[in-house]
CSV table of C-alpha atoms in Angstrom, one decimal:
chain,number,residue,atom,x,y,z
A,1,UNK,CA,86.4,93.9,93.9
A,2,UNK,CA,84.7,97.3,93.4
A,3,UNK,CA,84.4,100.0,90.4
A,4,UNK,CA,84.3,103.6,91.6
A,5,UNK,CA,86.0,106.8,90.5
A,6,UNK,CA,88.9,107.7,92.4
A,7,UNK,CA,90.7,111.6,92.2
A,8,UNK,CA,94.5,111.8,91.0
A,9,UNK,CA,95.8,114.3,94.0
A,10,UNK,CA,99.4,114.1,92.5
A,11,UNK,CA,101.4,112.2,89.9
A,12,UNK,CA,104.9,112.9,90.6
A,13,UNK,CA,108.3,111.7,89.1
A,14,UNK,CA,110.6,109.3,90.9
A,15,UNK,CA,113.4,108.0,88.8
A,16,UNK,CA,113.7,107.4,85.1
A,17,UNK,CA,110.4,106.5,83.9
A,18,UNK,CA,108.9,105.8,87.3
A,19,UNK,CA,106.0,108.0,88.7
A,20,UNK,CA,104.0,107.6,91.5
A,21,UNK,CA,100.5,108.9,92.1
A,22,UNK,CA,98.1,109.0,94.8
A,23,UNK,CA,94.2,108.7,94.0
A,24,UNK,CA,91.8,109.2,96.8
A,25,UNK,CA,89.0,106.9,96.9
A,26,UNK,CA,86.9,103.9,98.4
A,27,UNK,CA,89.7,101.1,99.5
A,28,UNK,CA,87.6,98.7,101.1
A,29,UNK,CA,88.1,95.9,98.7
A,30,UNK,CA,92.0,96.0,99.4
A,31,UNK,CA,92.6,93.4,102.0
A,32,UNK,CA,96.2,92.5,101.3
A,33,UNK,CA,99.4,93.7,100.1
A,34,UNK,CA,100.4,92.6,96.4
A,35,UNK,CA,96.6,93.1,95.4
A,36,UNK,CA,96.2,95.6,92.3
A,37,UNK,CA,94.3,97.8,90.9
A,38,UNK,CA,93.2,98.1,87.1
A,39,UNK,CA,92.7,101.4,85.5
A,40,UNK,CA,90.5,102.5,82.4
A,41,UNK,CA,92.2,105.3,80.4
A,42,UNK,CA,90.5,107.0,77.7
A,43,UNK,CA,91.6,106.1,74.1
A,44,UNK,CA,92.7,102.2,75.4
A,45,UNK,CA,90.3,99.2,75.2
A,46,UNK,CA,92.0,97.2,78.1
A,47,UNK,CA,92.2,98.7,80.9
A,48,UNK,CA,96.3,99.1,83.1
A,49,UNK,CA,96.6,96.8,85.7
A,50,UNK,CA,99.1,98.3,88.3
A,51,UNK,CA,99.9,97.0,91.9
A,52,UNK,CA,98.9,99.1,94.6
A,53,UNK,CA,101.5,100.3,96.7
A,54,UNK,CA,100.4,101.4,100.0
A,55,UNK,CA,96.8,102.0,101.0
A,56,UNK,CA,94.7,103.9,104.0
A,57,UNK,CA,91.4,104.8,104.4
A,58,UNK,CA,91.7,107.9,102.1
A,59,UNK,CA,92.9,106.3,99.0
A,60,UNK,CA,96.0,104.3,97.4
A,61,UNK,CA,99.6,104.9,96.2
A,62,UNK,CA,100.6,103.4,93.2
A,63,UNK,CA,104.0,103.5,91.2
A,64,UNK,CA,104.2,102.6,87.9
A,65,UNK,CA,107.1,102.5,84.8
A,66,UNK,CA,106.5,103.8,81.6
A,67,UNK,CA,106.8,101.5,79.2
A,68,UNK,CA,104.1,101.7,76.6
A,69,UNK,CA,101.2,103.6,75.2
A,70,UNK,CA,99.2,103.2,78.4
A,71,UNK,CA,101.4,104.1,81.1
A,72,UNK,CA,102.8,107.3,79.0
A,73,UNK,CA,98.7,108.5,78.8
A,74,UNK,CA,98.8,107.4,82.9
A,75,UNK,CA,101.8,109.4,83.3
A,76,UNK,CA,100.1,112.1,81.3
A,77,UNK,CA,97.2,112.8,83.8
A,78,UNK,CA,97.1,115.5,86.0
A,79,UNK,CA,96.0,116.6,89.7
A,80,UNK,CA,92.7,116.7,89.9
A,81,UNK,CA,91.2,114.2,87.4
A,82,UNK,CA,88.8,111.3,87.6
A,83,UNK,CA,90.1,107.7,86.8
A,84,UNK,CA,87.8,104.7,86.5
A,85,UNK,CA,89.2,101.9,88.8
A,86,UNK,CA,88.6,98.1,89.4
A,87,UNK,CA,90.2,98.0,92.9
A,88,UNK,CA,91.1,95.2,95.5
A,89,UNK,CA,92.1,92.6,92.6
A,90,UNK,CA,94.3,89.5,93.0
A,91,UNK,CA,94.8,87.4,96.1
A,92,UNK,CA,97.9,89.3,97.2
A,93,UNK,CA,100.4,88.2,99.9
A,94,UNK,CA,98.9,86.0,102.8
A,95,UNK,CA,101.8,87.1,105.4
A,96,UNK,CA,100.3,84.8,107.6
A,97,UNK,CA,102.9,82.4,105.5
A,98,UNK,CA,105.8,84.3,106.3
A,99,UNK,CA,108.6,83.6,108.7
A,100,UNK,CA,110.2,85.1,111.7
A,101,UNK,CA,112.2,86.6,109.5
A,102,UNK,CA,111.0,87.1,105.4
A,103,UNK,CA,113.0,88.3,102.4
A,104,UNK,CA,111.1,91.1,100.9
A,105,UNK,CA,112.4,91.1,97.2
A,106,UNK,CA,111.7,93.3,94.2
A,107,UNK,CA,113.0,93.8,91.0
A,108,UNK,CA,112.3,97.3,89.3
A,109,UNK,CA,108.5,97.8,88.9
A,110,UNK,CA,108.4,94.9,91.4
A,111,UNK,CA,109.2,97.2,93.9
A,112,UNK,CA,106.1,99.1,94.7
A,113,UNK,CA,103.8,96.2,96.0
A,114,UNK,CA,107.0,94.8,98.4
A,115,UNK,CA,106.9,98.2,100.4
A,116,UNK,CA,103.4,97.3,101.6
A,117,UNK,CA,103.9,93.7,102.4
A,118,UNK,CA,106.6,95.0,104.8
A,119,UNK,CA,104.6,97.3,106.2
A,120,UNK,CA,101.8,94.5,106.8
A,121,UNK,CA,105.3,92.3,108.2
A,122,UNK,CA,106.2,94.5,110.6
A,123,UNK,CA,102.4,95.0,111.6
A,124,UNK,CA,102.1,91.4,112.4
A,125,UNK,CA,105.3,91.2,114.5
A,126,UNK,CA,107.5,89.9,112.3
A,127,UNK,CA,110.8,91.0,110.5
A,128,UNK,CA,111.4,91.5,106.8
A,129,UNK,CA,114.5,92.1,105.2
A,130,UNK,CA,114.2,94.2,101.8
A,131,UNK,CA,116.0,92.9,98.6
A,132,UNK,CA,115.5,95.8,96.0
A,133,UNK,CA,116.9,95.4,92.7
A,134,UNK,CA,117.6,97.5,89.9
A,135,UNK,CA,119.4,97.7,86.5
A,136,UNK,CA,121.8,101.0,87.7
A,137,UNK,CA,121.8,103.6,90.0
A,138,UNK,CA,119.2,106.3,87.9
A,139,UNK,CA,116.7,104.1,88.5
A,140,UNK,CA,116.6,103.3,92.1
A,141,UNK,CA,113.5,104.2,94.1
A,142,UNK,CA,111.7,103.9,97.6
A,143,UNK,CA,115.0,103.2,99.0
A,144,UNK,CA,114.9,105.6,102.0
A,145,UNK,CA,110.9,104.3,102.3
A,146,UNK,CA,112.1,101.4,103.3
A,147,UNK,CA,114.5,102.1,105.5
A,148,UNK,CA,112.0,104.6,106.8
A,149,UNK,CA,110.0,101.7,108.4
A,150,UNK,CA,112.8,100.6,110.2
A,151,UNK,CA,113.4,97.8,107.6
A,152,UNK,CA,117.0,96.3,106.8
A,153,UNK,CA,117.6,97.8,103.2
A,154,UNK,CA,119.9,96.3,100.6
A,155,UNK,CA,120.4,97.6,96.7
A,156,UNK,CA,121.6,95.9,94.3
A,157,UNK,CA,122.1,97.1,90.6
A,158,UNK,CA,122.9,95.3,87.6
A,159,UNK,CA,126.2,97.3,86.5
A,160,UNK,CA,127.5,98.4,90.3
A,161,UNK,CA,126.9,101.8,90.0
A,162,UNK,CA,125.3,102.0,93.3
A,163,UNK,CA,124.9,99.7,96.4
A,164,UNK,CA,125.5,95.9,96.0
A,165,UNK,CA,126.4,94.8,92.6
A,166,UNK,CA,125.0,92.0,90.8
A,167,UNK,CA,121.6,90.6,90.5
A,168,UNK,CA,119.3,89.9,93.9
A,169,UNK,CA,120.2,86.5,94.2
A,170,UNK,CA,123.6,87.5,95.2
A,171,UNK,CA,122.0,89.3,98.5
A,172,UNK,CA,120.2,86.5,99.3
A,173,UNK,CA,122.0,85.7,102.1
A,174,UNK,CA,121.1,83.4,105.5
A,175,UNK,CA,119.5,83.6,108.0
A,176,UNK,CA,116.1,83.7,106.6
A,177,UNK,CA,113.2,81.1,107.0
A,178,UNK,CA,110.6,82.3,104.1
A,179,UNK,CA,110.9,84.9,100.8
A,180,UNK,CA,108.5,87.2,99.4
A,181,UNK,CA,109.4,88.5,95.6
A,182,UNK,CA,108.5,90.3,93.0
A,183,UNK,CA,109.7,91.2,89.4
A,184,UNK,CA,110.6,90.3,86.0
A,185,UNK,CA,110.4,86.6,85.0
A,186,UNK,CA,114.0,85.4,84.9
A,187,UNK,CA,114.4,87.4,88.5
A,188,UNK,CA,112.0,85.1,89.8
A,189,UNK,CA,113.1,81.9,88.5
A,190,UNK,CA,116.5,82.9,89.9
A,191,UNK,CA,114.9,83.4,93.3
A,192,UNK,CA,113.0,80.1,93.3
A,193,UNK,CA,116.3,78.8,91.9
A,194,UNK,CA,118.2,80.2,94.9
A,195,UNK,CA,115.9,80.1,97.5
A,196,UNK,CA,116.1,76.8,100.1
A,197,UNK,CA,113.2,78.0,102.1
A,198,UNK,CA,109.4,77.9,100.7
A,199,UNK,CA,107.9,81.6,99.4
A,200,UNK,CA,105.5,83.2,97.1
A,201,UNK,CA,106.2,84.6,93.9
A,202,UNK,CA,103.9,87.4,92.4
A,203,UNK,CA,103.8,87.0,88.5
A,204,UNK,CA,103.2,90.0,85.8
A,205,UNK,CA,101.2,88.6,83.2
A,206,UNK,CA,98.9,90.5,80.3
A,207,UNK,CA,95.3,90.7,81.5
A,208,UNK,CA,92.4,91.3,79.2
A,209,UNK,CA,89.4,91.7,82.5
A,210,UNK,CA,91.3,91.6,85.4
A,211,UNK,CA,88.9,89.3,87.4
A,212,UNK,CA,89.2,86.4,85.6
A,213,UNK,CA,86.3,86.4,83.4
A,214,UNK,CA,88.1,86.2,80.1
A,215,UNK,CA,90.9,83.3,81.0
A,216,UNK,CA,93.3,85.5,79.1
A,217,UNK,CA,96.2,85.5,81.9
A,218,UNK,CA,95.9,81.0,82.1
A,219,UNK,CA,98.8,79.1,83.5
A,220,UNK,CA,99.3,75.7,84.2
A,221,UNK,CA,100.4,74.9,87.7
A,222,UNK,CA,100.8,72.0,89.7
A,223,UNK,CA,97.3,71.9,90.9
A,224,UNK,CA,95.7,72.8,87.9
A,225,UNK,CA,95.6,75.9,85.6
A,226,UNK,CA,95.5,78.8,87.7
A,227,UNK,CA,94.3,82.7,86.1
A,228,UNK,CA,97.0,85.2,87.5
A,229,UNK,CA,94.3,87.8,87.8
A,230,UNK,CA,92.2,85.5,90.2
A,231,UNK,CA,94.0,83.3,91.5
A,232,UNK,CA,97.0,85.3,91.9
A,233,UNK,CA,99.1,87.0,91.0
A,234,UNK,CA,100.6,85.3,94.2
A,235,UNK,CA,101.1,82.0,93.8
A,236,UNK,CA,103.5,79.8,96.4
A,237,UNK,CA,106.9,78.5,95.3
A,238,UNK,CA,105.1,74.6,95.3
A,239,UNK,CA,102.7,75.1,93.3
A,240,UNK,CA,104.7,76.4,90.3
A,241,UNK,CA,105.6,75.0,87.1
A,242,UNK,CA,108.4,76.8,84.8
């Protein structure tokens, strides 16, 4: 983990209530995809923890959805300004687990982190097969992204108004030896539910440090209480507890 200051070069909107933005910056301390990054905004004690979405040796890409106070005054910022960052937090997703061929699955604001673990995939000479899911067609994003890598592509939304309809569960489909996801809660029960292979689920949980000083984001696993922060946010499909 490192602090630094890292420069907003833009901060652009995707779909409804989803912007992404680019900060330039030190990203040594990122060494795998599904790591985040946690962001001090002026006016909020806590800082924003958001996942990083793609990384180079310039700086990071993060997406995030509106959704509160915080994100509206992240959406808010503008080309050009400083933000505080804790970057390179988490464990992220060890693709060294992953099969032949992985299921890449995200569910909304779940996305973002799953277009880097493909990348990192395909890097290692495997193949990933993207699940994104979304509640209806205005707020599908990254999309072409995907596909862009050379990466089999399937959308579902929730009411059928564009691409597959139904939940993610319901593109699931074999042949596939291992599952990456990320998303909401109930998504991710579902996949666990769904899934016969093994996997690793990233959780979203409220975080008071981000580095697991505080034990704010606790939860009890098989193996012990784990802090999502820490010792996740990836944690394998064994080791859960719901």
């Amino acid at each position: 983990m490192t602090q630094g200051i890292y420069r907003v070069e833009y901060n652009r909107n995707l779909a409804t209530d989803v912007w992404k933005m680019r900060l330039s910056g030190d990203t040594g301390a990122i060494t795998a995809p599904g790591q985040f990054v946690n962001i001090r905004l002026e006016g909020f004690f806590l800082r924003r923890p958001i996942s990083v979405c793609d990384w180079d040796g310039e700086g990071i890409t993060i997406i995030y959805k509106v959704v509160g106070g915080g994100t509206a005054a992240l959406r808010d910022v503008e080309p050009g300004q400083d933000l505080d960052l804790l970057c390179g937090l988490g464990n992220g997703f060890d693709v060294s687990k992953c099969g032949d061929r992985t299921l890449v699955i995200g569910g909304g604001a779940g996305v973002p982190p799953m277009y880097g673990l493909a990348k990192a995939i395909l890097k290692a000479g495997k193949t990933p097969v993207a699940i994104l899911g979304f509640n209806k067609k205005e707020e599908i994003f990254y999309e072409d992204e995907f596909r862009e890598l050379g990466v089999e592509t399937i959308v579902t939304t929730v009411d059928g108004s564009y691409g597959t309809k139904g939940f993610v569960t319901g593109a699931m489909k074999p042949p596939y030896d291992y599952f990456c996801a990320c998303g909401p809660q109930p998504m991710l029960r579902a996949v666990y539910d769904a899934a016969p292979t093994s996997g690793l689920l990233s959780f979203e949980e409220r975080m008071g440090c981000g580095f697991g000083a505080c034990m704010g984001c606790s939860c009890e696993t098989k193996y012990g209480n784990r802090r999502i922060c820490r010792d996740g946010p990836v944690l394998e499909k064994e080791e859960i507890i719901w």
